Coordinates of C-alpha atoms and ligand atoms in Angstrom, one line a residue:
M22 CA 0.0 0.0 0.0
S23 CA 1.6 3.3 -1.0
L24 CA 0.9 6.9 -1.7
N25 CA -1.5 7.7 -4.5
D26 CA -2.7 4.2 -4.9
A27 CA -6.4 4.0 -5.8
V28 CA -8.1 1.3 -3.7
T29 CA -11.6 0.0 -3.0
V30 CA -12.7 -0.2 0.6
T31 CA -15.9 -0.8 2.6
I32 CA -16.9 1.8 5.2
T33 CA -18.0 0.5 8.5
D34 CA -18.3 3.4 10.8
L35 CA -18.0 7.2 11.3
T36 CA -15.4 9.1 13.4
D37 CA -16.7 11.7 15.8
K38 CA -15.6 14.2 13.1
G39 CA -17.9 12.6 10.6
D40 CA -15.3 10.8 8.5
G41 CA -15.9 7.3 7.2
I42 CA -13.8 4.5 8.7
G43 CA -12.7 1.4 6.8
Q44 CA -10.0 -1.2 7.1
L45 CA -7.3 -1.9 4.6
D46 CA -4.3 -4.3 5.0
G47 CA -4.4 -3.9 8.8
R48 CA -4.6 -0.2 8.7
T49 CA -7.6 2.0 9.6
L50 CA -8.5 4.2 6.7
Y51 CA -10.3 7.5 7.1
V52 CA -12.4 8.8 4.2
S53 CA -14.1 12.2 4.4
G54 CA -17.5 12.1 2.6
A55 CA -18.0 8.4 2.9
L56 CA -20.8 6.7 4.9
P57 CA -21.1 3.5 6.8
G58 CA -22.2 0.6 4.5
E59 CA -20.7 2.2 1.4
Q60 CA -18.2 0.7 -0.9
V61 CA -15.9 3.5 -2.1
Q62 CA -12.9 4.1 -4.3
V63 CA -10.3 6.3 -2.7
R64 CA -6.8 7.6 -3.4
L65 CA -4.4 7.1 -0.5
H66 CA -2.4 9.8 1.1
G67 CA -0.9 10.2 4.5
V68 CA -0.1 6.4 4.7
K69 CA 1.3 5.6 8.2
P70 CA 2.0 2.2 9.8
K71 CA -1.4 2.0 11.5
Y72 CA -3.6 4.3 9.5
A73 CA -4.1 6.2 6.3
Q74 CA -6.2 8.9 4.8
G75 CA -8.3 8.3 1.7
E76 CA -9.5 10.9 -0.7
L77 CA -12.9 9.9 -2.0
L78 CA -12.8 9.3 -5.8
A79 CA -16.1 7.5 -6.3
V80 CA -18.9 5.9 -4.4
L81 CA -19.2 2.5 -6.0
Q82 CA -22.1 1.3 -3.8
P83 CA -24.0 4.2 -2.0
S84 CA -25.6 3.8 1.4
P85 CA -29.4 3.8 1.1
D86 CA -29.2 6.7 3.6
R87 CA -27.1 8.9 1.3
V88 CA -28.9 12.1 0.2
A89 CA -27.7 15.2 -1.7
N90 CA -26.3 17.7 0.8
F91 CA -29.1 20.1 1.8
C92 CA -26.5 22.9 1.8
S93 CA -24.4 24.0 -1.2
H94 CA -21.3 24.5 0.9
D95 CA -19.8 21.0 1.0
E96 CA -16.3 22.3 1.9
C97 CA -17.6 24.0 5.1
G98 CA -16.6 22.2 8.3
G99 CA -19.7 23.3 10.2
C100 CA -22.0 20.3 9.4
Q101 CA -20.5 16.9 9.2
I102 CA -23.4 14.7 8.2
G103 CA -25.4 16.8 5.7
I104 CA -25.2 13.9 3.2
L105 CA -27.0 11.5 5.6
D106 CA -30.8 11.3 5.5
Y107 CA -32.3 13.0 8.5
A108 CA -34.1 9.9 9.9
A109 CA -30.7 8.1 9.6
Q110 CA -29.0 10.9 11.5
L111 CA -31.5 10.5 14.3
R112 CA -30.9 6.7 14.4
L113 CA -27.1 7.3 14.4
K114 CA -27.4 9.7 17.4
R115 CA -29.4 7.2 19.4
Q116 CA -26.9 4.5 18.6
R117 CA -24.0 6.8 19.8
V118 CA -25.7 7.2 23.1
Q119 CA -26.4 3.5 23.4
Q120 CA -22.7 2.7 22.6
A121 CA -21.4 5.2 25.1
L122 CA -23.6 3.7 27.8
A123 CA -22.8 0.1 26.9
A124 CA -19.1 0.9 27.0
K125 CA -19.6 1.7 30.7
G126 CA -21.7 -1.4 31.3
L127 CA -25.0 0.5 31.5
S128 CA -27.9 -1.3 29.9
A129 CA -30.7 1.3 30.1
E130 CA -33.1 1.6 27.2
V131 CA -32.3 4.7 25.1
A132 CA -35.4 6.3 23.6
A133 CA -35.5 7.3 19.9
C134 CA -33.8 10.7 19.4
L135 CA -36.4 13.5 19.2
G136 CA -35.8 15.4 15.9
M137 CA -37.1 18.5 14.2
E138 CA -39.8 18.5 11.6
E139 CA -37.9 21.0 9.5
P140 CA -34.3 20.6 10.4
Y141 CA -33.1 23.8 8.6
A142 CA -32.4 27.4 9.4
Y143 CA -32.6 26.4 13.0
R144 CA -29.7 28.3 14.5
N145 CA -30.3 31.6 16.4
K146 CA -26.6 32.5 16.4
A147 CA -24.0 32.7 13.7
L148 CA -20.3 33.4 14.0
Y149 CA -18.4 34.5 11.0
A150 CA -14.6 34.8 11.1
V151 CA -13.2 37.8 9.4
Q152 CA -9.8 37.4 7.8
A153 CA -7.3 39.6 5.9
T154 CA -6.9 38.3 2.4
A155 CA -5.1 39.6 -0.7
N156 CA -8.5 40.9 -1.9
G157 CA -9.4 42.7 1.3
A158 CA -11.4 41.5 4.3
E159 CA -13.3 38.2 3.8
L160 CA -16.0 36.7 6.0
G161 CA -16.8 33.0 6.3
F162 CA -16.7 29.8 8.2
F163 CA -13.7 27.6 8.7
R164 CA -13.0 24.8 6.3
K165 CA -12.8 21.2 7.8
Q166 CA -10.0 21.0 10.4
S167 CA -8.4 24.2 9.3
H168 CA -8.6 28.0 9.8
A169 CA -9.0 28.6 6.0
L170 CA -12.2 30.5 5.3
V171 CA -15.2 29.3 3.2
R172 CA -17.6 31.9 2.1
C173 CA -20.9 30.7 3.5
D174 CA -23.4 33.7 3.6
D175 CA -26.4 31.5 2.8
C176 CA -25.7 28.8 5.4
G177 CA -28.5 26.2 5.3
I178 CA -28.9 26.1 9.1
Q179 CA -29.1 29.8 9.5
P180 CA -32.2 32.0 8.9
A181 CA -32.4 33.8 5.6
L182 CA -31.7 37.3 6.9
T183 CA -28.1 36.1 7.9
A184 CA -27.0 36.2 4.2
E185 CA -28.1 39.8 3.8
L186 CA -26.5 41.0 6.9
V187 CA -23.2 39.3 6.1
A188 CA -23.1 40.7 2.6
T189 CA -23.9 44.2 4.0
V190 CA -21.0 44.0 6.4
R191 CA -18.6 42.6 3.8
D192 CA -19.5 45.3 1.4
W193 CA -18.9 48.0 4.0
L194 CA -15.5 46.4 5.0
Q195 CA -14.3 46.2 1.4
T196 CA -15.6 49.7 0.4
H197 CA -13.5 51.3 3.2
D198 CA -10.7 48.8 3.0
I199 CA -11.1 47.9 6.7
A200 CA -8.7 45.1 7.6
G201 CA -9.8 41.7 8.6
Y202 CA -7.9 39.8 11.3
D203 CA -4.4 38.4 10.6
E204 CA -4.0 35.5 13.1
A205 CA -0.3 35.1 12.6
A206 CA 0.6 38.8 13.0
H207 CA -2.3 39.4 15.5
S208 CA -3.2 42.5 13.6
G209 CA -6.2 44.0 11.8
T210 CA -9.4 45.6 12.8
L211 CA -12.3 43.2 12.7
R212 CA -12.0 39.6 14.0
Y213 CA -15.6 38.2 14.0
L214 CA -19.1 39.0 13.1
M215 CA -21.7 37.5 15.4
L216 CA -25.4 37.5 14.6
R217 CA -28.1 36.4 17.0
D218 CA -31.9 36.5 16.7
G219 CA -34.6 36.1 19.2
R220 CA -36.6 33.5 17.4
L221 CA -40.0 34.4 19.0
S222 CA -39.3 38.1 19.6
G223 CA -38.1 38.7 16.0
Q224 CA -35.3 40.9 17.5
W225 CA -31.8 40.7 15.9
Q226 CA -28.4 41.5 17.3
L227 CA -25.2 42.2 15.3
V228 CA -21.9 42.1 17.1
L229 CA -18.6 43.3 15.6
V230 CA -15.7 41.8 17.4
T231 CA -12.6 44.1 17.0
L232 CA -9.0 43.6 18.1
G233 CA -8.7 47.1 19.5
E234 CA -10.9 50.1 20.3
T235 CA -10.7 51.5 16.8
L236 CA -13.6 50.9 14.4
P237 CA -13.6 53.3 11.5
E238 CA -16.6 54.3 9.3
V239 CA -19.2 53.3 11.9
A240 CA -21.6 56.0 10.7
D241 CA -21.7 54.5 7.2
L242 CA -22.2 51.0 8.6
L243 CA -25.2 52.1 10.6
A244 CA -26.6 53.9 7.6
R245 CA -26.3 50.7 5.6
L246 CA -27.9 48.7 8.4
A247 CA -30.8 51.1 8.7
R248 CA -32.8 49.1 6.2
F249 CA -33.0 46.2 8.7
P250 CA -35.7 47.2 11.2
Q251 CA -35.2 43.8 12.9
L252 CA -31.9 45.0 14.3
H253 CA -32.5 46.0 17.9
S254 CA -28.9 45.9 18.9
V255 CA -25.6 46.6 17.2
V256 CA -22.6 46.2 19.5
Q257 CA -18.8 46.5 19.2
N258 CA -17.1 43.9 21.3
I259 CA -13.4 44.4 21.9
N260 CA -11.2 41.3 22.2
P261 CA -7.5 42.2 22.3
Q262 CA -6.3 38.7 23.3
R263 CA -4.6 36.2 21.1
G264 CA -6.1 32.7 20.9
N265 CA -9.4 31.0 20.1
R266 CA -11.6 32.9 22.5
I267 CA -14.2 34.7 20.4
L268 CA -15.6 37.5 22.5
G269 CA -13.7 40.0 24.8
F270 CA -15.2 41.4 27.9
S271 CA -15.9 45.0 26.9
N272 CA -18.9 46.0 24.8
R273 CA -19.7 49.4 23.2
V274 CA -23.3 49.8 22.0
L275 CA -23.4 51.3 18.5
L276 CA -27.2 51.1 18.0
G277 CA -30.2 50.3 20.2
E278 CA -29.6 48.3 23.3
E279 CA -26.8 46.0 24.5
G280 CA -29.1 43.0 24.3
I281 CA -32.2 41.6 22.7
H282 CA -35.2 39.8 24.2
D283 CA -36.4 36.3 23.4
T284 CA -39.2 34.2 24.7
L285 CA -38.5 30.6 25.7
C286 CA -41.0 28.3 27.3
G287 CA -43.2 31.3 27.8
L288 CA -40.5 33.2 29.8
D289 CA -38.8 36.4 28.8
F290 CA -35.0 36.4 28.5
Y291 CA -32.6 39.3 27.9
L292 CA -29.5 38.3 25.9
T293 CA -26.4 40.4 25.9
P294 CA -23.5 39.4 23.6
L295 CA -21.7 37.2 26.2
A296 CA -24.8 35.4 27.5
F297 CA -24.8 31.7 26.8
Y298 CA -28.1 30.7 25.2
Q299 CA -29.0 27.4 23.5
I300 CA -28.8 27.8 19.8
N301 CA -31.9 25.8 18.6
P302 CA -35.0 27.5 20.0
P303 CA -37.7 24.9 19.2
Q304 CA -35.5 22.0 20.3
T305 CA -34.5 23.8 23.4
S306 CA -38.2 23.8 24.4
V307 CA -38.3 20.1 23.7
L308 CA -35.2 19.5 25.7
Y309 CA -36.3 21.5 28.7
Q310 CA -39.8 19.9 28.7
Q311 CA -38.1 16.5 28.8
A312 CA -35.9 17.7 31.7
L313 CA -38.8 19.2 33.5
A314 CA -41.0 16.1 33.1
A315 CA -38.2 14.0 34.4
C316 CA -38.1 16.1 37.6
G317 CA -41.7 15.1 38.4
L318 CA -42.3 18.2 40.4
G319 CA -45.4 18.5 42.7
G320 CA -44.8 22.1 43.8
D321 CA -43.1 21.6 47.2
E322 CA -39.6 20.7 46.2
T323 CA -36.2 22.4 46.5
V324 CA -34.4 22.0 43.2
F325 CA -30.8 22.6 42.4
D326 CA -29.9 23.6 38.9
I327 CA -26.2 23.2 38.6
Y328 CA -24.4 24.8 35.6
C329 CA -27.4 27.0 35.1
G330 CA -26.1 29.6 32.6
I331 CA -28.5 32.6 32.5
G332 CA -31.1 30.6 34.4
T333 CA -33.2 29.3 31.6
I334 CA -33.8 25.8 33.1
S335 CA -34.0 27.3 36.6
L336 CA -36.9 29.6 35.7
C337 CA -38.8 26.8 34.0
L338 CA -38.3 24.8 37.2
A339 CA -39.3 27.7 39.5
R340 CA -42.8 27.8 38.0
Q341 CA -43.3 24.3 39.3
A342 CA -41.2 24.0 42.5
R343 CA -41.1 25.7 45.9
R344 CA -37.5 26.9 45.6
V345 CA -34.8 26.8 43.0
V346 CA -31.1 27.2 43.6
G347 CA -29.0 27.9 40.5
I348 CA -25.2 27.6 40.3
E349 CA -22.9 28.8 37.5
L350 CA -19.3 29.6 36.9
V351 CA -19.6 32.9 35.0
P352 CA -20.6 35.8 37.2
E353 CA -22.2 37.8 34.3
A354 CA -24.4 34.9 33.6
I355 CA -25.5 34.8 37.3
D356 CA -26.3 38.6 37.1
A357 CA -28.4 37.8 34.0
A358 CA -30.1 34.9 35.7
R359 CA -31.1 37.2 38.6
A360 CA -32.4 39.9 36.3
N361 CA -34.3 37.2 34.3
A362 CA -35.9 35.9 37.4
E363 CA -37.0 39.4 38.4
R364 CA -38.2 40.2 34.9
N365 CA -40.4 37.1 35.1
G366 CA -41.6 37.6 38.6
L367 CA -40.0 34.4 39.9
D368 CA -38.8 35.3 43.4
N369 CA -38.5 31.7 44.6
T370 CA -35.0 31.5 43.0
E371 CA -31.5 32.2 44.2
F372 CA -28.3 32.1 42.2
H373 CA -24.7 31.5 43.2
A374 CA -21.7 32.4 41.1
G375 CA -18.6 30.2 41.2
A376 CA -17.3 26.8 40.1
A377 CA -19.8 24.0 40.9
E378 CA -17.0 22.0 42.5
A379 CA -16.5 24.7 45.1
V380 CA -20.1 26.1 45.5
V381 CA -22.1 22.9 45.7
P382 CA -20.0 21.5 48.6
A383 CA -20.1 24.9 50.3
L384 CA -23.9 25.1 50.1
Y385 CA -24.2 21.5 51.4
A386 CA -21.9 22.4 54.3
A387 CA -24.1 25.4 55.0
G388 CA -27.1 23.1 55.4
Y389 CA -28.7 23.2 51.9
R390 CA -30.5 20.1 50.7
A391 CA -32.3 19.3 47.5
D392 CA -35.2 17.1 46.6
V393 CA -34.3 17.2 42.9
V394 CA -31.0 18.1 41.2
V395 CA -30.7 19.0 37.6
V396 CA -27.2 19.2 36.1
D397 CA -26.3 20.5 32.6
P398 CA -22.5 20.5 32.6
P399 CA -20.1 21.4 29.7
R400 CA -18.7 18.6 27.6
K401 CA -16.3 17.2 30.1
G402 CA -19.1 16.4 32.5
C403 CA -19.3 16.8 36.3
E404 CA -16.3 17.0 38.6
R405 CA -16.2 14.0 40.9
I406 CA -16.7 16.2 44.0
V407 CA -20.0 17.6 42.5
L408 CA -21.3 14.0 42.0
E409 CA -20.2 13.1 45.6
T410 CA -21.9 16.1 47.1
M411 CA -25.1 15.3 45.1
L412 CA -25.0 11.8 46.6
Q413 CA -24.7 13.2 50.1
M414 CA -27.7 15.5 49.5
A415 CA -29.5 12.3 48.5
P416 CA -32.2 13.9 46.3
R417 CA -35.0 11.6 45.2
T418 CA -34.5 12.5 41.6
L419 CA -31.4 13.4 39.5
V420 CA -31.8 14.8 36.0
Y421 CA -28.6 14.9 33.9
V422 CA -28.7 17.0 30.8
S423 CA -25.7 16.3 28.7
C424 CA -24.1 17.4 25.5
D425 CA -21.5 14.5 25.4
P426 CA -22.5 10.9 25.6
D427 CA -19.1 9.7 26.9
S428 CA -18.9 12.0 29.9
L429 CA -22.6 11.3 30.5
A430 CA -21.9 7.5 30.6
R431 CA -19.0 7.9 32.9
D432 CA -21.0 10.0 35.4
L433 CA -24.1 7.8 35.2
A434 CA -21.9 4.7 35.9
Y435 CA -20.7 6.4 39.1
L436 CA -24.2 7.5 40.2
T437 CA -25.7 4.1 39.4
A438 CA -22.9 2.4 41.5
H439 CA -23.9 4.7 44.4
G440 CA -27.6 4.2 45.1
Y441 CA -29.4 5.6 42.0
G442 CA -31.3 3.7 39.3
L443 CA -31.3 4.9 35.7
Q444 CA -34.9 5.3 34.7
S445 CA -34.7 6.8 31.2
V446 CA -32.3 8.3 28.6
Q447 CA -33.8 10.6 26.0
P448 CA -31.6 12.0 23.2
V449 CA -32.8 15.2 21.7
D450 CA -31.4 16.6 18.4
M451 CA -30.3 20.1 19.1
F452 CA -27.8 20.2 16.2
P453 CA -29.2 18.6 13.0
H454 CA -26.6 17.7 10.4
T455 CA -23.8 17.6 12.9
L456 CA -22.7 14.7 15.1
H457 CA -23.6 16.5 18.4
V458 CA -26.2 14.8 20.5
E459 CA -27.8 16.1 23.6
S460 CA -29.5 13.7 26.1
V461 CA -31.7 13.9 29.2
A462 CA -31.1 11.1 31.7
C463 CA -33.3 10.6 34.7
L464 CA -32.2 8.7 37.9
H465 CA -34.1 7.8 41.0
R466 CA -32.7 7.0 44.4
W467 CA -33.3 3.5 45.5
E468 CA -35.4 3.5 48.7
Ligands
LIG3 N1 -28.3 25.1 31.6 C1 -27.9 26.2 30.8 C2 -26.4 26.3 30.5 C3 -25.7 25.0 30.1 S1 -24.1 25.1 29.3 C4 -28.7 26.3 29.5 O1 -29.4 25.4 29.1 O2 -28.6 27.4 28.9 C5 -23.1 24.8 30.7 C6 -22.8 25.9 31.6 O3 -21.9 25.5 32.6 C7 -22.2 27.2 31.0 O4 -23.0 28.3 31.3 C8 -20.8 27.3 31.6 O5 -20.5 28.6 31.9 C9 -21.1 26.6 33.0 N2 -19.9 26.0 33.6 C10 -18.8 25.5 33.0 N3 -17.9 25.0 33.9 C11 -18.5 25.2 35.2 C12 -18.1 24.9 36.5 N4 -17.0 24.3 36.8 N5 -19.0 25.3 37.5 C13 -20.2 25.8 37.2 N6 -20.6 26.2 36.0 C14 -19.8 25.9 34.9

């Protein structure tokens, strides 16, 4: 087997980046654009002792689940499984959760993944990188596993107005020769364009992330944006730091307010540029309803919402419980959670800023107890001390909302080994056409 050989291979699985996996002469072969069950012809490159990359030349026998990509931007790295039929995507996601649980010896039934009826234009947030090129500033998404840009104004998972706003900003940048960001030199004016819409409020926000304080020709930009009455907020966010962090900490309002409103589960939320907010509004309602139902609230409970963000789940819980205690690392998110609670008249809530691994044990030591605990941690899952303290609190019900099946399985294995029974696992598709899968797991304490 050597470089540039054309070979035929059968694809048996997908990596978590969405590349097809096959076996050839004892090597694992990775083929971008190939699906499980397919026989494909590939040209080899990157041949190593244990693995090789294959460039897809032809699909000799297509998977019955192969469809034409719903989006015209094949080269974009944003969606990994746009060529897989949506029903098959949902089956794959359920299978991923099942496999992760099985790998930890958990045998719970995993329900069918709850998908969208119309899995397009679902995102309420877009982030375009702005780069310096020979032809002036360019805006786009990153190509697969690279920081090279792909122009993607009419992204298939963004609402239609996105394309018009991106084109308007590009035109303004190029007219005035305003520099895009040069990552290597850490220079330039504009680093990112972020767009966010309140799906039910109809309010839009446009954020220009700049390297420094300077942003020339703002008056002309605002004049160009005047034809979009949906824009309730135009903000300059300043991020002088090197690295992959997108937003800096300082905001300057250029038009309207610093934030926009949105309605979620019948509650009003105010979203400033730095606020974490789930990106798929209809599926967020589905996810939260699943979490809420799993809590089985009767109205008299104290509920902990750990990793609460701006308090979206907490406030849903607060309508059905006696008292809700929210815990979150980012202090600004806690300020937002308190303001959101007040805005919605939910005064049976309290919020604590700090790392869960410090705050939860401190609250327990101070005498706090919970009847029900909801956790919604980042991808790495819960710190062991958080799980241990939860066990000490001995809530009757634990609801684990997870964006990573592997860390979910690890934490569920710990909880089920310490007095809790796994009742149900419900995957929810928050990110159609990508390999991400969100799940809600419900556990009950053995009596
Ligand atoms: N439940 C919220 C947020 C979930 S995202 C929602 O549905 O919108 C996970 C949250 O965990 C983020 O807000 C992140 O800031 C927070 N977080 C990350 N590490 C944390 C830690 N060690 N302690 C507490 N919160 C943390």
